[in-house]
């Protein structure tokens, strides 16, 4: 079972009240961890199973998301049987944002997490928040087109219009390894199915720590390692033999979905990624396996 690729958009969301502040049974165990982890090596990195120069990976990832944008949401539903929606719903419930929360959603793809955030906060019975767009006036951001697959942003903006969302969020092009925001800007940082596409994962987590306020929360939803050997074998067969074929039939793009399954296998396992989060300075680091480890939610808090 697999779910989405993700672009590198930065969705800056803010919920204003009176004072400004931006599948139930599919889950298995939660665990607390915390160790040190070495930063990425210099020079080369992986693009799926390929070894490529670091500067080349960003361009390749950009091309992937330009190519798949128009069929991105459909493929996510088909590949996962809709389970990715349950994961994202659970992810938002775990974040449990309150009215007044200022959120940055990095690698926002076509807006799934951002829309859930607005819906969740707006549904709080005592809040009745007034949503106001923030990014254009608080942060005057101009970023080069190359850092984000514009087609992904365009799909997300169209979805927002279709859902009647005209305020409460700003779409910002940026680089997760060098965020265009001041220190201590946000109450929460989310990234879903995107961090494995970044060249230097440790630097991405470091940047998350930098832009969060004291007491802020980092949350990542990402593919991980299946814990059961029998299920892992079935999952691998599905991933490598079925998903690229689906990509070719539905999205006319075998290579991008071959990259998808390869990139999942290259990403650190649950324990390793938790180590990286702690090494950035986060505390109270935990993870929760979803669907036997097909995906995992990692969480940490900036306490200092």
PDB file of C-alpha atoms in Angstrom:
ATOM      1  CA  UNK A   1       0.000   0.000   0.000  1.00  0.00           C
ATOM      2  CA  UNK A   2       1.364   3.381  -0.887  1.00  0.00           C
ATOM      3  CA  UNK A   3       0.256   6.961  -0.954  1.00  0.00           C
ATOM      4  CA  UNK A   4       1.423  10.350  -2.134  1.00  0.00           C
ATOM      5  CA  UNK A   5       4.450  11.950  -3.489  1.00  0.00           C
ATOM      6  CA  UNK A   6       4.731  15.534  -2.228  1.00  0.00           C
ATOM      7  CA  UNK A   7       5.919  18.855  -3.587  1.00  0.00           C
ATOM      8  CA  UNK A   8       7.983  21.452  -1.751  1.00  0.00           C
ATOM      9  CA  UNK A   9       5.481  24.237  -1.292  1.00  0.00           C
ATOM     10  CA  UNK A  10       5.279  26.104   1.975  1.00  0.00           C
ATOM     11  CA  UNK A  11       1.729  26.667   3.094  1.00  0.00           C
ATOM     12  CA  UNK A  12       1.666  29.415   5.688  1.00  0.00           C
ATOM     13  CA  UNK A  13      -1.596  29.353   7.552  1.00  0.00           C
ATOM     14  CA  UNK A  14      -2.903  31.520  10.302  1.00  0.00           C
ATOM     15  CA  UNK A  15      -6.089  31.399  12.272  1.00  0.00           C
ATOM     16  CA  UNK A  16      -7.066  34.704  13.887  1.00  0.00           C
ATOM     17  CA  UNK A  17      -9.575  34.870  16.660  1.00  0.00           C
ATOM     18  CA  UNK A  18      -9.427  38.223  18.402  1.00  0.00           C
ATOM     19  CA  UNK A  19      -5.707  37.990  18.930  1.00  0.00           C
ATOM     20  CA  UNK A  20      -3.490  36.850  16.070  1.00  0.00           C
ATOM     21  CA  UNK A  21      -1.409  33.785  16.623  1.00  0.00           C
ATOM     22  CA  UNK A  22      -0.443  31.539  12.097  1.00  0.00           C
ATOM     23  CA  UNK A  23      -9.740   4.589  10.010  1.00  0.00           C
ATOM     24  CA  UNK A  24      -9.587   4.350  13.543  1.00  0.00           C
ATOM     25  CA  UNK A  25      -8.215   0.773  13.515  1.00  0.00           C
ATOM     26  CA  UNK A  26      -5.328   1.184  11.076  1.00  0.00           C
ATOM     27  CA  UNK A  27      -2.771   2.123  13.696  1.00  0.00           C
ATOM     28  CA  UNK A  28      -0.298   0.150  15.743  1.00  0.00           C
ATOM     29  CA  UNK A  29       2.214   1.081  18.426  1.00  0.00           C
ATOM     30  CA  UNK A  30       3.640   4.383  19.609  1.00  0.00           C
ATOM     31  CA  UNK A  31       7.164   4.704  20.974  1.00  0.00           C
ATOM     32  CA  UNK A  32       9.401   7.368  22.569  1.00  0.00           C
ATOM     33  CA  UNK A  33      13.021   7.624  21.505  1.00  0.00           C
ATOM     34  CA  UNK A  34      15.902  10.093  21.320  1.00  0.00           C
ATOM     35  CA  UNK A  35      19.501   9.782  20.168  1.00  0.00           C
ATOM     36  CA  UNK A  36      22.059  11.606  18.070  1.00  0.00           C
ATOM     37  CA  UNK A  37      22.428  11.263  14.303  1.00  0.00           C
ATOM     38  CA  UNK A  38      25.179  12.347  11.920  1.00  0.00           C
ATOM     39  CA  UNK A  39      24.261  14.939   9.309  1.00  0.00           C
ATOM     40  CA  UNK A  40      24.169  14.051   5.630  1.00  0.00           C
ATOM     41  CA  UNK A  41      27.430  13.546   3.804  1.00  0.00           C
ATOM     42  CA  UNK A  42      28.641  16.140   1.351  1.00  0.00           C
ATOM     43  CA  UNK A  43      28.750  15.943  -2.458  1.00  0.00           C
ATOM     44  CA  UNK A  44      26.341  13.164  -3.446  1.00  0.00           C
ATOM     45  CA  UNK A  45      22.882  12.075  -2.408  1.00  0.00           C
ATOM     46  CA  UNK A  46      20.278   9.591  -3.549  1.00  0.00           C
ATOM     47  CA  UNK A  47      17.442  10.060  -5.991  1.00  0.00           C
ATOM     48  CA  UNK A  48      15.573   6.835  -5.481  1.00  0.00           C
ATOM     49  CA  UNK A  49      18.238   4.172  -5.880  1.00  0.00           C
ATOM     50  CA  UNK A  50      20.429   6.439  -8.020  1.00  0.00           C
ATOM     51  CA  UNK A  51      23.409   8.317  -6.629  1.00  0.00           C
ATOM     52  CA  UNK A  52      23.375  11.882  -7.954  1.00  0.00           C
ATOM     53  CA  UNK A  53      25.090  15.197  -7.173  1.00  0.00           C
ATOM     54  CA  UNK A  54      23.138  17.109  -4.543  1.00  0.00           C
ATOM     55  CA  UNK A  55      22.459  20.036  -6.846  1.00  0.00           C
ATOM     56  CA  UNK A  56      20.935  17.635  -9.392  1.00  0.00           C
ATOM     57  CA  UNK A  57      18.412  16.064  -7.010  1.00  0.00           C
ATOM     58  CA  UNK A  58      16.410  19.251  -6.520  1.00  0.00           C
ATOM     59  CA  UNK A  59      15.954  19.602 -10.270  1.00  0.00           C
ATOM     60  CA  UNK A  60      14.922  15.952 -10.618  1.00  0.00           C
ATOM     61  CA  UNK A  61      12.387  16.215  -7.789  1.00  0.00           C
ATOM     62  CA  UNK A  62      11.029  19.402  -9.359  1.00  0.00           C
ATOM     63  CA  UNK A  63      10.463  17.532 -12.625  1.00  0.00           C
ATOM     64  CA  UNK A  64       8.704  14.663 -10.847  1.00  0.00           C
ATOM     65  CA  UNK A  65       6.081  16.942  -9.346  1.00  0.00           C
ATOM     66  CA  UNK A  66       5.603  19.009 -12.468  1.00  0.00           C
ATOM     67  CA  UNK A  67       4.868  15.745 -14.276  1.00  0.00           C
ATOM     68  CA  UNK A  68       2.464  14.191 -11.770  1.00  0.00           C
ATOM     69  CA  UNK A  69       0.566  17.255 -10.523  1.00  0.00           C
ATOM     70  CA  UNK A  70      -2.583  16.852 -12.614  1.00  0.00           C
ATOM     71  CA  UNK A  71      -3.071  13.227 -11.501  1.00  0.00           C
ATOM     72  CA  UNK A  72      -1.486  13.542  -8.076  1.00  0.00           C
ATOM     73  CA  UNK A  73      -4.633  13.340  -5.933  1.00  0.00           C
ATOM     74  CA  UNK A  74      -6.213  10.598  -8.042  1.00  0.00           C
ATOM     75  CA  UNK A  75      -3.077   8.462  -7.857  1.00  0.00           C
ATOM     76  CA  UNK A  76      -2.894   8.890  -4.092  1.00  0.00           C
ATOM     77  CA  UNK A  77      -6.418   7.522  -3.755  1.00  0.00           C
ATOM     78  CA  UNK A  78      -5.837   4.642  -6.159  1.00  0.00           C
ATOM     79  CA  UNK A  79      -2.469   3.564  -4.757  1.00  0.00           C
ATOM     80  CA  UNK A  80      -3.554   3.629  -1.133  1.00  0.00           C
ATOM     81  CA  UNK A  81      -7.174   2.628  -1.538  1.00  0.00           C
ATOM     82  CA  UNK A  82      -8.006   5.923   0.142  1.00  0.00           C
ATOM     83  CA  UNK A  83      -6.106   5.042   3.316  1.00  0.00           C
ATOM     84  CA  UNK A  84      -3.873   8.131   2.975  1.00  0.00           C
ATOM     85  CA  UNK A  85      -6.959  10.194   3.824  1.00  0.00           C
ATOM     86  CA  UNK A  86      -7.387   8.295   7.095  1.00  0.00           C
ATOM     87  CA  UNK A  87      -3.709   8.813   7.930  1.00  0.00           C
ATOM     88  CA  UNK A  88      -3.996  12.550   7.311  1.00  0.00           C
ATOM     89  CA  UNK A  89      -7.181  12.836   9.347  1.00  0.00           C
ATOM     90  CA  UNK A  90      -5.478  11.053  12.249  1.00  0.00           C
ATOM     91  CA  UNK A  91      -2.396  13.238  11.798  1.00  0.00           C
ATOM     92  CA  UNK A  92      -4.503  16.368  12.237  1.00  0.00           C
ATOM     93  CA  UNK A  93      -6.288  14.939  15.256  1.00  0.00           C
ATOM     94  CA  UNK A  94      -2.902  14.228  16.821  1.00  0.00           C
ATOM     95  CA  UNK A  95      -1.814  17.812  16.156  1.00  0.00           C
ATOM     96  CA  UNK A  96      -5.137  18.990  17.598  1.00  0.00           C
ATOM     97  CA  UNK A  97      -4.575  22.686  16.777  1.00  0.00           C
ATOM     98  CA  UNK A  98      -6.346  25.309  18.839  1.00  0.00           C
ATOM     99  CA  UNK A  99      -7.821  28.573  17.566  1.00  0.00           C
ATOM    100  CA  UNK A 100      -4.972  31.047  17.246  1.00  0.00           C
ATOM    101  CA  UNK A 101      -2.440  28.450  16.087  1.00  0.00           C
ATOM    102  CA  UNK A 102       0.019  29.725  13.503  1.00  0.00           C
ATOM    103  CA  UNK A 103       1.022  26.803  11.263  1.00  0.00           C
ATOM    104  CA  UNK A 104       3.577  26.308   8.536  1.00  0.00           C
ATOM    105  CA  UNK A 105       2.867  23.268   6.363  1.00  0.00           C
ATOM    106  CA  UNK A 106       6.004  22.457   4.374  1.00  0.00           C
ATOM    107  CA  UNK A 107       6.021  20.325   1.217  1.00  0.00           C
ATOM    108  CA  UNK A 108       2.318  21.033   1.138  1.00  0.00           C
ATOM    109  CA  UNK A 109       1.614  19.314  -2.163  1.00  0.00           C
ATOM    110  CA  UNK A 110      -1.902  20.184  -3.249  1.00  0.00           C
ATOM    111  CA  UNK A 111      -3.032  21.352   0.187  1.00  0.00           C
ATOM    112  CA  UNK A 112      -4.423  18.251   1.921  1.00  0.00           C
ATOM    113  CA  UNK A 113      -2.944  19.036   5.342  1.00  0.00           C
ATOM    114  CA  UNK A 114      -3.599  22.762   5.042  1.00  0.00           C
ATOM    115  CA  UNK A 115      -7.267  22.254   4.266  1.00  0.00           C
ATOM    116  CA  UNK A 116      -7.629  19.803   7.137  1.00  0.00           C
ATOM    117  CA  UNK A 117      -6.033  22.324   9.479  1.00  0.00           C
ATOM    118  CA  UNK A 118      -8.497  25.044   8.537  1.00  0.00           C
ATOM    119  CA  UNK A 119     -11.417  22.647   8.774  1.00  0.00           C
ATOM    120  CA  UNK A 120     -10.313  21.309  12.155  1.00  0.00           C
ATOM    121  CA  UNK A 121      -9.819  24.716  13.743  1.00  0.00           C
ATOM    122  CA  UNK A 122     -12.974  26.074  12.175  1.00  0.00           C
ATOM    123  CA  UNK A 123     -14.984  23.201  13.644  1.00  0.00           C
ATOM    124  CA  UNK A 124     -14.026  23.995  17.225  1.00  0.00           C
ATOM    125  CA  UNK A 125     -17.395  24.768  18.871  1.00  0.00           C
ATOM    126  CA  UNK A 126     -16.243  27.720  20.937  1.00  0.00           C
ATOM    127  CA  UNK A 127     -13.982  29.404  18.424  1.00  0.00           C
ATOM    128  CA  UNK A 128     -15.937  30.622  15.379  1.00  0.00           C
ATOM    129  CA  UNK A 129     -12.644  32.044  14.043  1.00  0.00           C
ATOM    130  CA  UNK A 130     -12.361  34.661  11.380  1.00  0.00           C
ATOM    131  CA  UNK A 131      -9.784  33.479   8.868  1.00  0.00           C
ATOM    132  CA  UNK A 132      -7.499  36.011   7.295  1.00  0.00           C
ATOM    133  CA  UNK A 133      -4.702  35.520   4.774  1.00  0.00           C
ATOM    134  CA  UNK A 134      -1.323  36.299   6.262  1.00  0.00           C
ATOM    135  CA  UNK A 135       1.571  35.589   3.944  1.00  0.00           C
ATOM    136  CA  UNK A 136       1.346  38.498   1.542  1.00  0.00           C
ATOM    137  CA  UNK A 137       1.263  41.214   4.151  1.00  0.00           C
ATOM    138  CA  UNK A 138       3.274  39.761   7.038  1.00  0.00           C
ATOM    139  CA  UNK A 139       5.976  38.120   4.904  1.00  0.00           C
ATOM    140  CA  UNK A 140       6.682  39.707   1.535  1.00  0.00           C
ATOM    141  CA  UNK A 141       8.139  36.575  -0.084  1.00  0.00           C
ATOM    142  CA  UNK A 142       9.450  36.277  -3.609  1.00  0.00           C
ATOM    143  CA  UNK A 143      11.150  32.968  -4.415  1.00  0.00           C
ATOM    144  CA  UNK A 144      12.625  31.596  -7.665  1.00  0.00           C
ATOM    145  CA  UNK A 145      10.277  29.329  -9.568  1.00  0.00           C
ATOM    146  CA  UNK A 146      12.805  26.496  -9.601  1.00  0.00           C
ATOM    147  CA  UNK A 147      12.310  25.672  -5.915  1.00  0.00           C
ATOM    148  CA  UNK A 148       8.727  24.489  -6.348  1.00  0.00           C
ATOM    149  CA  UNK A 149       6.747  22.602  -8.942  1.00  0.00           C
ATOM    150  CA  UNK A 150       4.369  25.374  -9.928  1.00  0.00           C
ATOM    151  CA  UNK A 151       1.857  22.878 -11.239  1.00  0.00           C
ATOM    152  CA  UNK A 152       1.405  21.476  -7.724  1.00  0.00           C
ATOM    153  CA  UNK A 153       0.669  24.925  -6.339  1.00  0.00           C
ATOM    154  CA  UNK A 154      -1.770  25.610  -9.141  1.00  0.00           C
ATOM    155  CA  UNK A 155      -3.696  22.409  -8.376  1.00  0.00           C
ATOM    156  CA  UNK A 156      -3.803  23.307  -4.688  1.00  0.00           C
ATOM    157  CA  UNK A 157      -5.062  26.815  -5.372  1.00  0.00           C
ATOM    158  CA  UNK A 158      -7.780  25.456  -7.646  1.00  0.00           C
ATOM    159  CA  UNK A 159      -8.860  23.025  -4.917  1.00  0.00           C
ATOM    160  CA  UNK A 160      -9.037  25.918  -2.463  1.00  0.00           C
ATOM    161  CA  UNK A 161     -11.283  27.863  -4.821  1.00  0.00           C
ATOM    162  CA  UNK A 162     -13.531  24.834  -5.330  1.00  0.00           C
ATOM    163  CA  UNK A 163     -13.863  24.438  -1.559  1.00  0.00           C
ATOM    164  CA  UNK A 164     -14.633  28.116  -1.108  1.00  0.00           C
ATOM    165  CA  UNK A 165     -11.411  28.794   0.810  1.00  0.00           C
ATOM    166  CA  UNK A 166     -10.484  32.362  -0.015  1.00  0.00           C
ATOM    167  CA  UNK A 167      -8.717  33.388   3.189  1.00  0.00           C
ATOM    168  CA  UNK A 168      -6.806  31.979   6.116  1.00  0.00           C
ATOM    169  CA  UNK A 169      -3.829  30.668   4.160  1.00  0.00           C
ATOM    170  CA  UNK A 170      -0.999  31.818   1.930  1.00  0.00           C
ATOM    171  CA  UNK A 171       0.807  29.758  -0.703  1.00  0.00           C
ATOM    172  CA  UNK A 172       4.533  30.472  -0.573  1.00  0.00           C
ATOM    173  CA  UNK A 173       7.243  29.048  -2.805  1.00  0.00           C
ATOM    174  CA  UNK A 174      10.322  28.160  -0.829  1.00  0.00           C
ATOM    175  CA  UNK A 175      13.019  25.665   0.045  1.00  0.00           C
ATOM    176  CA  UNK A 176      12.529  23.444   3.095  1.00  0.00           C
ATOM    177  CA  UNK A 177      16.277  23.550   3.762  1.00  0.00           C
ATOM    178  CA  UNK A 178      16.330  27.351   3.863  1.00  0.00           C
ATOM    179  CA  UNK A 179      12.923  28.639   4.894  1.00  0.00           C
ATOM    180  CA  UNK A 180      12.147  32.276   4.018  1.00  0.00           C
ATOM    181  CA  UNK A 181      10.815  33.111   7.487  1.00  0.00           C
ATOM    182  CA  UNK A 182      12.326  34.663  10.631  1.00  0.00           C
ATOM    183  CA  UNK A 183      13.271  32.662  13.704  1.00  0.00           C
ATOM    184  CA  UNK A 184      10.467  31.729  16.101  1.00  0.00           C
ATOM    185  CA  UNK A 185       7.634  32.511  13.661  1.00  0.00           C
ATOM    186  CA  UNK A 186       5.248  29.563  14.040  1.00  0.00           C
ATOM    187  CA  UNK A 187       3.416  27.548  16.677  1.00  0.00           C
ATOM    188  CA  UNK A 188       3.362  24.338  14.652  1.00  0.00           C
ATOM    189  CA  UNK A 189       5.265  22.849  11.719  1.00  0.00           C
ATOM    190  CA  UNK A 190       3.854  20.020   9.630  1.00  0.00           C
ATOM    191  CA  UNK A 191       5.306  18.100   6.712  1.00  0.00           C
ATOM    192  CA  UNK A 192       3.486  15.142   5.151  1.00  0.00           C
ATOM    193  CA  UNK A 193       4.962  12.789   2.573  1.00  0.00           C
ATOM    194  CA  UNK A 194       7.530  15.372   1.561  1.00  0.00           C
ATOM    195  CA  UNK A 195      10.637  15.264   3.693  1.00  0.00           C
ATOM    196  CA  UNK A 196      12.079  12.201   1.967  1.00  0.00           C
ATOM    197  CA  UNK A 197      12.221  14.226  -1.266  1.00  0.00           C
ATOM    198  CA  UNK A 198      14.540  16.794   0.280  1.00  0.00           C
ATOM    199  CA  UNK A 199      18.276  16.634  -0.309  1.00  0.00           C
ATOM    200  CA  UNK A 200      19.407  17.154   3.295  1.00  0.00           C
ATOM    201  CA  UNK A 201      16.804  15.797   5.693  1.00  0.00           C
ATOM    202  CA  UNK A 202      18.741  16.844   8.788  1.00  0.00           C
ATOM    203  CA  UNK A 203      18.895  20.419   7.575  1.00  0.00           C
ATOM    204  CA  UNK A 204      15.144  20.399   6.981  1.00  0.00           C
ATOM    205  CA  UNK A 205      14.531  19.370  10.592  1.00  0.00           C
ATOM    206  CA  UNK A 206      17.034  21.992  11.786  1.00  0.00           C
ATOM    207  CA  UNK A 207      15.079  24.640   9.876  1.00  0.00           C
ATOM    208  CA  UNK A 208      11.848  23.439  11.436  1.00  0.00           C
ATOM    209  CA  UNK A 209      13.390  23.964  14.860  1.00  0.00           C
ATOM    210  CA  UNK A 210      14.577  27.449  13.896  1.00  0.00           C
ATOM    211  CA  UNK A 211      11.216  28.775  12.696  1.00  0.00           C
ATOM    212  CA  UNK A 212       9.178  27.308  15.556  1.00  0.00           C
ATOM    213  CA  UNK A 213       8.426  29.336  18.647  1.00  0.00           C
ATOM    214  CA  UNK A 214       9.366  28.047  22.075  1.00  0.00           C
ATOM    215  CA  UNK A 215       6.792  25.393  22.899  1.00  0.00           C
ATOM    216  CA  UNK A 216       6.137  24.813  19.195  1.00  0.00           C
ATOM    217  CA  UNK A 217       5.497  21.361  17.803  1.00  0.00           C
ATOM    218  CA  UNK A 218       7.103  19.554  14.861  1.00  0.00           C
ATOM    219  CA  UNK A 219       5.010  16.833  13.225  1.00  0.00           C
ATOM    220  CA  UNK A 220       5.945  14.695  10.240  1.00  0.00           C
ATOM    221  CA  UNK A 221       3.831  12.110   8.433  1.00  0.00           C
ATOM    222  CA  UNK A 222       6.007   9.980   6.188  1.00  0.00           C
ATOM    223  CA  UNK A 223       6.365   6.503   4.754  1.00  0.00           C
ATOM    224  CA  UNK A 224       8.438   4.270   6.957  1.00  0.00           C
ATOM    225  CA  UNK A 225       9.479   0.640   7.429  1.00  0.00           C
ATOM    226  CA  UNK A 226       6.908  -2.159   7.742  1.00  0.00           C
ATOM    227  CA  UNK A 227       7.585  -4.012  10.972  1.00  0.00           C
ATOM    228  CA  UNK A 228       6.126  -7.428  10.092  1.00  0.00           C
ATOM    229  CA  UNK A 229       8.404  -9.504   7.778  1.00  0.00           C
ATOM    230  CA  UNK A 230       5.514 -11.238   6.002  1.00  0.00           C
ATOM    231  CA  UNK A 231       3.629  -8.000   5.408  1.00  0.00           C
ATOM    232  CA  UNK A 232       6.879  -6.342   4.326  1.00  0.00           C
ATOM    233  CA  UNK A 233       7.291  -8.919   1.563  1.00  0.00           C
ATOM    234  CA  UNK A 234       3.747  -8.359   0.310  1.00  0.00           C
ATOM    235  CA  UNK A 235       4.175  -4.587   0.534  1.00  0.00           C
ATOM    236  CA  UNK A 236       7.440  -4.691  -1.412  1.00  0.00           C
ATOM    237  CA  UNK A 237       5.867  -6.784  -4.163  1.00  0.00           C
ATOM    238  CA  UNK A 238       2.962  -4.362  -4.436  1.00  0.00           C
ATOM    239  CA  UNK A 239       5.238  -1.336  -4.394  1.00  0.00           C
ATOM    240  CA  UNK A 240       7.680  -2.431  -7.070  1.00  0.00           C
ATOM    241  CA  UNK A 241       5.412  -4.485  -9.324  1.00  0.00           C
ATOM    242  CA  UNK A 242       2.089  -2.643  -9.171  1.00  0.00           C
ATOM    243  CA  UNK A 243       2.608   1.033  -8.351  1.00  0.00           C
ATOM    244  CA  UNK A 244       4.810   1.922 -11.370  1.00  0.00           C
ATOM    245  CA  UNK A 245       2.273   0.197 -13.624  1.00  0.00           C
ATOM    246  CA  UNK A 246      -0.513   2.276 -12.067  1.00  0.00           C
ATOM    247  CA  UNK A 247       1.605   5.358 -12.629  1.00  0.00           C
ATOM    248  CA  UNK A 248       1.955   4.525 -16.305  1.00  0.00           C
ATOM    249  CA  UNK A 249      -1.726   3.715 -16.830  1.00  0.00           C
ATOM    250  CA  UNK A 250      -3.240   6.582 -14.826  1.00  0.00           C
ATOM    251  CA  UNK A 251      -0.602   9.328 -14.942  1.00  0.00           C
ATOM    252  CA  UNK A 252       1.329   8.246 -18.052  1.00  0.00           C
ATOM    253  CA  UNK A 253       4.479   8.345 -15.930  1.00  0.00           C
ATOM    254  CA  UNK A 254       6.274   5.135 -14.932  1.00  0.00           C
ATOM    255  CA  UNK A 255       9.518   6.767 -13.835  1.00  0.00           C
ATOM    256  CA  UNK A 256       8.039   9.163 -11.278  1.00  0.00           C
ATOM    257  CA  UNK A 257       6.262   6.359  -9.463  1.00  0.00           C
ATOM    258  CA  UNK A 258       9.298   4.125  -9.645  1.00  0.00           C
ATOM    259  CA  UNK A 259      11.092   6.969  -7.878  1.00  0.00           C
ATOM    260  CA  UNK A 260       8.285   7.025  -5.293  1.00  0.00           C
ATOM    261  CA  UNK A 261       8.810   3.450  -4.165  1.00  0.00           C
ATOM    262  CA  UNK A 262      12.595   3.756  -4.278  1.00  0.00           C
ATOM    263  CA  UNK A 263      12.601   6.972  -2.238  1.00  0.00           C
ATOM    264  CA  UNK A 264      10.585   5.271   0.507  1.00  0.00           C
ATOM    265  CA  UNK A 265      13.211   2.546   0.858  1.00  0.00           C
ATOM    266  CA  UNK A 266      15.987   5.130   1.082  1.00  0.00           C
ATOM    267  CA  UNK A 267      14.373   7.095   3.901  1.00  0.00           C
ATOM    268  CA  UNK A 268      15.603   6.454   7.479  1.00  0.00           C
ATOM    269  CA  UNK A 269      13.574   4.011   9.540  1.00  0.00           C
ATOM    270  CA  UNK A 270      11.462   5.065  12.501  1.00  0.00           C
ATOM    271  CA  UNK A 271      14.257   4.992  15.075  1.00  0.00           C
ATOM    272  CA  UNK A 272      16.819   6.684  12.834  1.00  0.00           C
ATOM    273  CA  UNK A 273      14.495   9.530  11.927  1.00  0.00           C
ATOM    274  CA  UNK A 274      13.554  10.034  15.565  1.00  0.00           C
ATOM    275  CA  UNK A 275      17.285  10.347  16.317  1.00  0.00           C
ATOM    276  CA  UNK A 276      17.578  13.071  13.686  1.00  0.00           C
ATOM    277  CA  UNK A 277      14.683  15.013  15.187  1.00  0.00           C
ATOM    278  CA  UNK A 278      16.263  14.928  18.628  1.00  0.00           C
ATOM    279  CA  UNK A 279      19.654  15.963  17.273  1.00  0.00           C
ATOM    280  CA  UNK A 280      18.062  19.170  15.942  1.00  0.00           C
ATOM    281  CA  UNK A 281      17.121  20.092  19.501  1.00  0.00           C
ATOM    282  CA  UNK A 282      13.583  18.752  19.780  1.00  0.00           C
ATOM    283  CA  UNK A 283      12.497  17.041  22.974  1.00  0.00           C
ATOM    284  CA  UNK A 284       9.664  14.664  23.904  1.00  0.00           C
ATOM    285  CA  UNK A 285      10.296  12.927  20.559  1.00  0.00           C
ATOM    286  CA  UNK A 286       7.826  10.156  19.761  1.00  0.00           C
ATOM    287  CA  UNK A 287       6.607   8.200  16.787  1.00  0.00           C
ATOM    288  CA  UNK A 288       3.460   6.243  16.004  1.00  0.00           C
ATOM    289  CA  UNK A 289       3.318   3.534  13.362  1.00  0.00           C
ATOM    290  CA  UNK A 290       0.345   3.569  10.996  1.00  0.00           C
ATOM    291  CA  UNK A 291      -0.827   0.438   9.169  1.00  0.00           C
ATOM    292  CA  UNK A 292       1.977  -1.690  10.639  1.00  0.00           C
ATOM    293  CA  UNK A 293       4.667   0.825   9.751  1.00  0.00           C
ATOM    294  CA  UNK A 294       3.748   1.596   6.152  1.00  0.00           C
ATOM    295  CA  UNK A 295       3.726   5.172   7.403  1.00  0.00           C
ATOM    296  CA  UNK A 296       4.626   6.823  10.695  1.00  0.00           C
ATOM    297  CA  UNK A 297       3.898  10.054  12.515  1.00  0.00           C
ATOM    298  CA  UNK A 298       6.914  11.618  14.239  1.00  0.00           C
ATOM    299  CA  UNK A 299       6.488  14.401  16.769  1.00  0.00           C
ATOM    300  CA  UNK A 300       8.772  16.640  18.801  1.00  0.00           C
ATOM    301  CA  UNK A 301       8.587  19.860  20.807  1.00  0.00           C
ATOM    302  CA  UNK A 302      10.856  22.905  20.901  1.00  0.00           C
ATOM    303  CA  UNK A 303      11.213  23.487  24.635  1.00  0.00           C
ATOM    304  CA  UNK A 304      14.021  26.075  24.655  1.00  0.00           C
TER     305      UNK A 304
END
